[in-house]
PDB file of C-alpha atoms in Angstrom:
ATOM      1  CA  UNK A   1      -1.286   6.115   1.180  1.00  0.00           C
ATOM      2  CA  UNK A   2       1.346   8.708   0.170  1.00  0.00           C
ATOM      3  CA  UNK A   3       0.163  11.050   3.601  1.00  0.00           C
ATOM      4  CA  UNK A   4       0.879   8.167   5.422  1.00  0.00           C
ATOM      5  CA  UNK A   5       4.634   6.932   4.077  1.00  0.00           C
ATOM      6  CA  UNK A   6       5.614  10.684   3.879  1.00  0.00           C
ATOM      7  CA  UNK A   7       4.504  11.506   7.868  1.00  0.00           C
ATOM      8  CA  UNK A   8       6.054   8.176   8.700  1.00  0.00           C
ATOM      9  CA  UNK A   9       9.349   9.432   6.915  1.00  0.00           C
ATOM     10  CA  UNK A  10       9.478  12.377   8.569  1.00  0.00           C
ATOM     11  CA  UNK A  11       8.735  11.565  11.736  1.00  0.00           C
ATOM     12  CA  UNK A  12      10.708   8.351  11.942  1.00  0.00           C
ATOM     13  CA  UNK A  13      14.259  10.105  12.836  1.00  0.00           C
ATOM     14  CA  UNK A  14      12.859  12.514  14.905  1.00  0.00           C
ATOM     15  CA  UNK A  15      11.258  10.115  17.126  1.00  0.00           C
ATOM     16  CA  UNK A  16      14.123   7.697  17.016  1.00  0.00           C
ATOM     17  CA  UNK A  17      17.043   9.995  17.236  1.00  0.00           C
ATOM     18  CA  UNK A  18      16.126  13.355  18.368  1.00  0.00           C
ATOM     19  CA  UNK A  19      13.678  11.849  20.740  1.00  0.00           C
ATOM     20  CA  UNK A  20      15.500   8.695  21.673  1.00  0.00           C
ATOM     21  CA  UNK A  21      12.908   6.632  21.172  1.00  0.00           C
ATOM     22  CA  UNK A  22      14.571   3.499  19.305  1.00  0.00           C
ATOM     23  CA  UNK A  23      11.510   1.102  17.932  1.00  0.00           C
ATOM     24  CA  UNK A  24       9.125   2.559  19.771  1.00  0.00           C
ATOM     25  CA  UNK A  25       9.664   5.642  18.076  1.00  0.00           C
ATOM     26  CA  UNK A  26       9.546   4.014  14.443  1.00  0.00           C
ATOM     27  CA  UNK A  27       6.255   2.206  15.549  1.00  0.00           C
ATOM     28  CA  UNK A  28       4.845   5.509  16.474  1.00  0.00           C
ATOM     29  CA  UNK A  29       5.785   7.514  13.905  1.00  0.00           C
ATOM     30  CA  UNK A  30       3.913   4.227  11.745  1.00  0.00           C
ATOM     31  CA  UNK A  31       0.535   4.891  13.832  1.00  0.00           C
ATOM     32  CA  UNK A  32       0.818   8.161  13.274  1.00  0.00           C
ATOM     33  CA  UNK A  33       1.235   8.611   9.722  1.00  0.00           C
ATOM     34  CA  UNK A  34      -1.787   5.999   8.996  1.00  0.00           C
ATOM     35  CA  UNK A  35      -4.323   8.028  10.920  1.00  0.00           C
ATOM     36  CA  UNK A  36      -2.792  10.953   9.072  1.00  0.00           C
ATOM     37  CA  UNK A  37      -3.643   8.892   5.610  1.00  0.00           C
ATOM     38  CA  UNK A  38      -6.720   7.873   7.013  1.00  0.00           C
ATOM     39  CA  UNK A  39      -7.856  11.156   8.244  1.00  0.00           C
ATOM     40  CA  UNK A  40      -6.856  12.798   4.839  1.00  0.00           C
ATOM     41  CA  UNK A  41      -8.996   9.913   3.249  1.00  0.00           C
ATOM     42  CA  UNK A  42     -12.224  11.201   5.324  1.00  0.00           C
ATOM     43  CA  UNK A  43     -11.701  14.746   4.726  1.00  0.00           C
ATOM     44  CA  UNK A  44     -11.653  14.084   0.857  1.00  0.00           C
ATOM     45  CA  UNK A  45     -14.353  11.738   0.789  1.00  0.00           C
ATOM     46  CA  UNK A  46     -16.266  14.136   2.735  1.00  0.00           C
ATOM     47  CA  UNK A  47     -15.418  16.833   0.708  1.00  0.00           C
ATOM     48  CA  UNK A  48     -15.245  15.732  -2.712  1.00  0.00           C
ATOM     49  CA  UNK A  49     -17.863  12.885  -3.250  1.00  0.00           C
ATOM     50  CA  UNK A  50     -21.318  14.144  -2.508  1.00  0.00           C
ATOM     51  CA  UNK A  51     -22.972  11.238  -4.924  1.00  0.00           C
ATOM     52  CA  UNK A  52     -21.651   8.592  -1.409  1.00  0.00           C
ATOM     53  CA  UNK A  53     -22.572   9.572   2.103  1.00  0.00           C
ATOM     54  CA  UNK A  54     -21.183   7.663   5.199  1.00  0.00           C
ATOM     55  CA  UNK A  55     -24.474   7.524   7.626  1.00  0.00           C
ATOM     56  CA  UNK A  56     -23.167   5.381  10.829  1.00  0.00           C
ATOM     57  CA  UNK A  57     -26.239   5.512  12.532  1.00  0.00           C
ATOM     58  CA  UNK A  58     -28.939   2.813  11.681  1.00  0.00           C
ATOM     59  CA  UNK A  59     -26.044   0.604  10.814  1.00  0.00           C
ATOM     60  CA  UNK A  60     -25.945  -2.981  11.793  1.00  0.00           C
ATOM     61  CA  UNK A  61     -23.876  -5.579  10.880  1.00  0.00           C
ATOM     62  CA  UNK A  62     -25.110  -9.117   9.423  1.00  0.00           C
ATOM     63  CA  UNK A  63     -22.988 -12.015  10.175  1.00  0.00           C
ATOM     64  CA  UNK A  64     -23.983 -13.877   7.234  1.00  0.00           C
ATOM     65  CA  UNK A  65     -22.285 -10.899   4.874  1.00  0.00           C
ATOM     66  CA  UNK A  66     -19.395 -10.764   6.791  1.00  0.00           C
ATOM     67  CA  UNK A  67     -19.160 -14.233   6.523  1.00  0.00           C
ATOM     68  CA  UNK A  68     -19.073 -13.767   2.846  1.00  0.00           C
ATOM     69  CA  UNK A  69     -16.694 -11.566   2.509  1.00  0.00           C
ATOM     70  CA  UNK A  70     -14.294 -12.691   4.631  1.00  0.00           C
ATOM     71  CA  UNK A  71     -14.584 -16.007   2.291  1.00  0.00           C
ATOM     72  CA  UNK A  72     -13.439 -14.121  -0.931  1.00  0.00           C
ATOM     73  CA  UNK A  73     -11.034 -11.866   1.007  1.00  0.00           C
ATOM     74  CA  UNK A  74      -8.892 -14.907   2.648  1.00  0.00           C
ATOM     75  CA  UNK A  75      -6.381 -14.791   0.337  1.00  0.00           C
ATOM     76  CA  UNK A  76      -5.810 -11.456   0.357  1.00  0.00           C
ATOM     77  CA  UNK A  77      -5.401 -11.797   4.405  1.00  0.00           C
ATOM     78  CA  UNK A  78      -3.009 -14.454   3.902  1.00  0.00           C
ATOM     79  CA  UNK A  79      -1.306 -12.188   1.366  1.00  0.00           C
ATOM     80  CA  UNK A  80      -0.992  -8.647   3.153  1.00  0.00           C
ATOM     81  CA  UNK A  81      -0.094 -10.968   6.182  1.00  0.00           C
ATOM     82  CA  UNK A  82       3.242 -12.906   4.859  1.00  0.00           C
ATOM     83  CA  UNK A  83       4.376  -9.461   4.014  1.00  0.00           C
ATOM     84  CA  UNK A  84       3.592  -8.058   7.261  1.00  0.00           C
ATOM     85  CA  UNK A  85       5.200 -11.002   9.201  1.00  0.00           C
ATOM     86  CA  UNK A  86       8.326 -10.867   6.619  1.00  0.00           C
ATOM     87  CA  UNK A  87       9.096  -7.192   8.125  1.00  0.00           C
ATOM     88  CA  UNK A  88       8.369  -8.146  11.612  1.00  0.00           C
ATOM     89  CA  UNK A  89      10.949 -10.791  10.918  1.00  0.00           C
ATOM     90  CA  UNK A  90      13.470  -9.004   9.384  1.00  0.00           C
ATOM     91  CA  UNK A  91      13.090  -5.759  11.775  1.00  0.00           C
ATOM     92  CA  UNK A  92      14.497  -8.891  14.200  1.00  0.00           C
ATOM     93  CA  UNK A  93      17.456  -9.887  12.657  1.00  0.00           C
ATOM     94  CA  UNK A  94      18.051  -6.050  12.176  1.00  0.00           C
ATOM     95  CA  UNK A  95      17.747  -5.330  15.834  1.00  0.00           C
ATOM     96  CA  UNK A  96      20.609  -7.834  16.704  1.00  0.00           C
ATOM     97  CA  UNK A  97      22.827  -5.003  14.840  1.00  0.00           C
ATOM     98  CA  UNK A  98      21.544  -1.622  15.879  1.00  0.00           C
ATOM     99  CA  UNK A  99      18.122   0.444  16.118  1.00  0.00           C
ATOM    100  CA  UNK A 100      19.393   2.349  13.737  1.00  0.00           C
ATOM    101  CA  UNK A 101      19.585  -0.476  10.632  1.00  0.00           C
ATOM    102  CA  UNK A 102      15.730  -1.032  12.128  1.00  0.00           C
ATOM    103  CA  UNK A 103      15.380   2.759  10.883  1.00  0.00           C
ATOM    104  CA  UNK A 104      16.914   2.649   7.419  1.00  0.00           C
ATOM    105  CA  UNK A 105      15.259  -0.375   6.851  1.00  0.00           C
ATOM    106  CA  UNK A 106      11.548   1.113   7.874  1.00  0.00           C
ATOM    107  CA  UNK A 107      12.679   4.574   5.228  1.00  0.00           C
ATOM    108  CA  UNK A 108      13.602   2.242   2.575  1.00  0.00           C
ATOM    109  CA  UNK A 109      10.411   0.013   2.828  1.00  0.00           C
ATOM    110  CA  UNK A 110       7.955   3.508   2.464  1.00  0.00           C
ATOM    111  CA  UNK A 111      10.413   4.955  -0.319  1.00  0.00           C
ATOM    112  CA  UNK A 112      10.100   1.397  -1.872  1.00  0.00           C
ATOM    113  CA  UNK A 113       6.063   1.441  -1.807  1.00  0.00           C
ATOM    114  CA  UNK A 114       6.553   4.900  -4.102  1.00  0.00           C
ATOM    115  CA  UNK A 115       7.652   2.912  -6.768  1.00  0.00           C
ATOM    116  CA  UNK A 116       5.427  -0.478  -6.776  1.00  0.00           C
ATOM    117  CA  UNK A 117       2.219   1.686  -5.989  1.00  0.00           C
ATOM    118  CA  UNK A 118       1.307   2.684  -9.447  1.00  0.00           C
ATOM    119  CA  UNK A 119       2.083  -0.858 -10.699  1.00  0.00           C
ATOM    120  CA  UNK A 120      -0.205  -2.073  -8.300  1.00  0.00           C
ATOM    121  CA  UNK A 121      -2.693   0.473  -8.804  1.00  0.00           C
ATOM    122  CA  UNK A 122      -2.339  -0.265 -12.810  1.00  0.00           C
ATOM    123  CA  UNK A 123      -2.622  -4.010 -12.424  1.00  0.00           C
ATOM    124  CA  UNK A 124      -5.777  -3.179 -10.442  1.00  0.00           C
ATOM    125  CA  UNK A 125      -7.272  -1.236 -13.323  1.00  0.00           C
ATOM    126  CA  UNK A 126      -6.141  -3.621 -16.050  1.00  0.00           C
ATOM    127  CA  UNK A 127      -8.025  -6.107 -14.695  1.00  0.00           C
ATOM    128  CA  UNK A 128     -11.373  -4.703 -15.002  1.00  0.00           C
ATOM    129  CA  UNK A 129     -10.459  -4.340 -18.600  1.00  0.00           C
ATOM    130  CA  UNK A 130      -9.238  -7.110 -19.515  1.00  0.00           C
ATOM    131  CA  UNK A 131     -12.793  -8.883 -17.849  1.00  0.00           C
ATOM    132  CA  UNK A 132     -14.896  -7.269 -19.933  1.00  0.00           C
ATOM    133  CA  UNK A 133     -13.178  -7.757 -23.156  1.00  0.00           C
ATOM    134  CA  UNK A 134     -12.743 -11.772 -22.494  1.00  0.00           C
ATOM    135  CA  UNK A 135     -16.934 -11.084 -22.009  1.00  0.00           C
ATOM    136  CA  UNK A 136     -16.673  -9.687 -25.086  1.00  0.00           C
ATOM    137  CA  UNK A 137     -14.609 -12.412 -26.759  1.00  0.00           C
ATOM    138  CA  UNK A 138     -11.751  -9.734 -27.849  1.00  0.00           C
ATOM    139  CA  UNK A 139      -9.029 -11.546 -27.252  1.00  0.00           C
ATOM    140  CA  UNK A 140      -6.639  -8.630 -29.043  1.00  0.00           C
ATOM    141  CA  UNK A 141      -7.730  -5.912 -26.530  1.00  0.00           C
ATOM    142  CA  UNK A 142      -7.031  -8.414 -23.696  1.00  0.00           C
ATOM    143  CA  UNK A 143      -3.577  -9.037 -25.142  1.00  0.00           C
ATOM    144  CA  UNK A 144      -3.069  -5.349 -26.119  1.00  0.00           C
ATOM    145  CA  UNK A 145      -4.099  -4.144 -22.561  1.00  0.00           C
ATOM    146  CA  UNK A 146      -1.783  -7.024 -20.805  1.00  0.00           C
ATOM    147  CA  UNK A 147       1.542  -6.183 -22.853  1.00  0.00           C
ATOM    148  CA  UNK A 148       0.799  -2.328 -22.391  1.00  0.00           C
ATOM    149  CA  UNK A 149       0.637  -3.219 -18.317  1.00  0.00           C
ATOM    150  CA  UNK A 150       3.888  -5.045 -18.560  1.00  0.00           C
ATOM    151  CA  UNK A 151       5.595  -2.604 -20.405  1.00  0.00           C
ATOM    152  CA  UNK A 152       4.479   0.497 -18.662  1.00  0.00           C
ATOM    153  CA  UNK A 153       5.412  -1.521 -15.363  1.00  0.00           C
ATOM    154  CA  UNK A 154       8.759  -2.667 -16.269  1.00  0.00           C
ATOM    155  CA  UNK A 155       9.521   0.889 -17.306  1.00  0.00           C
ATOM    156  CA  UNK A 156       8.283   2.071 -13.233  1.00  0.00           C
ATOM    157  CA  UNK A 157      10.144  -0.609 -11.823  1.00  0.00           C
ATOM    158  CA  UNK A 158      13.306   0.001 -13.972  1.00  0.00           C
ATOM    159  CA  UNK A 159      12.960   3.571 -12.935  1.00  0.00           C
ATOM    160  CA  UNK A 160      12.396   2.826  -9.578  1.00  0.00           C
ATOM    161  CA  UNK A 161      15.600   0.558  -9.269  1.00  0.00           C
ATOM    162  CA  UNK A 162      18.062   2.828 -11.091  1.00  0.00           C
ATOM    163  CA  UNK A 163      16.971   5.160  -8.088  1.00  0.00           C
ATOM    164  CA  UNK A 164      17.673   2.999  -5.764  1.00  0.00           C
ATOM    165  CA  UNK A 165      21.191   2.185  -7.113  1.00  0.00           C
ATOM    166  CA  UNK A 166      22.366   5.457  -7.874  1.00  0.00           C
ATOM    167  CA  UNK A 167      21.032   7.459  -5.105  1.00  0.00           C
ATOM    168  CA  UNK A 168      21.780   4.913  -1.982  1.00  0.00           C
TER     169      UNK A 168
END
């Protein structure tokens, strides 16, 4: 994810304002930097996990699993979506003032995911944890875990926002 934000960064001024792009430019520069995240993701996986091997051929998907999954994944459709369509929203009121607030506001949005990443990726870890200790019936590691998530993620965010206050 970090390839990704860092190529879109990059290459969001050039091909807005050196290229005169506009939109299209910031849209590119989006493509671009998630096959650059995605092709960094292959190369690793290739590289670095030899217990996994992606074999495409033989492959064939079953309806029925797909079903499935796409039952216990509609939430988190409906949630990645309502983000997506708040930014396509607010990239339109932003375009009724200049291509350029469409710009800042694209920058901000990848500097932004920098900071609510690792809570995210924490909350995803914690809650492995805190499953198997409520199998367990340890109710004190569950509440130890939780208030060491909070804290450690109040502390990121806090961080995060003095950054964003004192270096606009």
């Amino acid at each position: 994810h970090s390839i990704g934000a860092v190529v879109n960064i990059v290459l969001d001024p050039i091909l807005i304002f050196a290229f005169n792009m506009g939109v299209c430019g910031a849209a590119f520069a989006t493509v671009i930097g998630q096959v650059c995240g995605m092709v960094f993701a292959i190369i690793v996986h290739h590289c670095k996990n030899h217990e996994v091997r992606l074999q495409p051929h033989g492959f064939k998907p079953c309806g029925h699993t797909i079903l499935s999954i796409y039952k216990v994944a509609l939430p988190s459709i409906v949630m990645q979506s309502i983000g997506s369509i708040m930014v396509f929203a607010f990239n339109k009121v932003l375009l009724l003032f200049s291509e350029a607030a469409v710009s800042v506001f694209g920058v901000y949005f990848k500097l932004q995911s920098f900071i609510f990443m690792p809570v995210i990726g924490m909350n995803n870890g914690m809650v492995p944890i805190v499953g198997y200790n409520y199998g367990a019936k340890k109710r004190e590691r569950i509440v130890s875990v939780v208030k060491c998530a909070i804290t450690y993620a109040v502390i990121i965010m806090t961080v995060g926002m003095l950054i964003f206050l004192l270096f606009p």
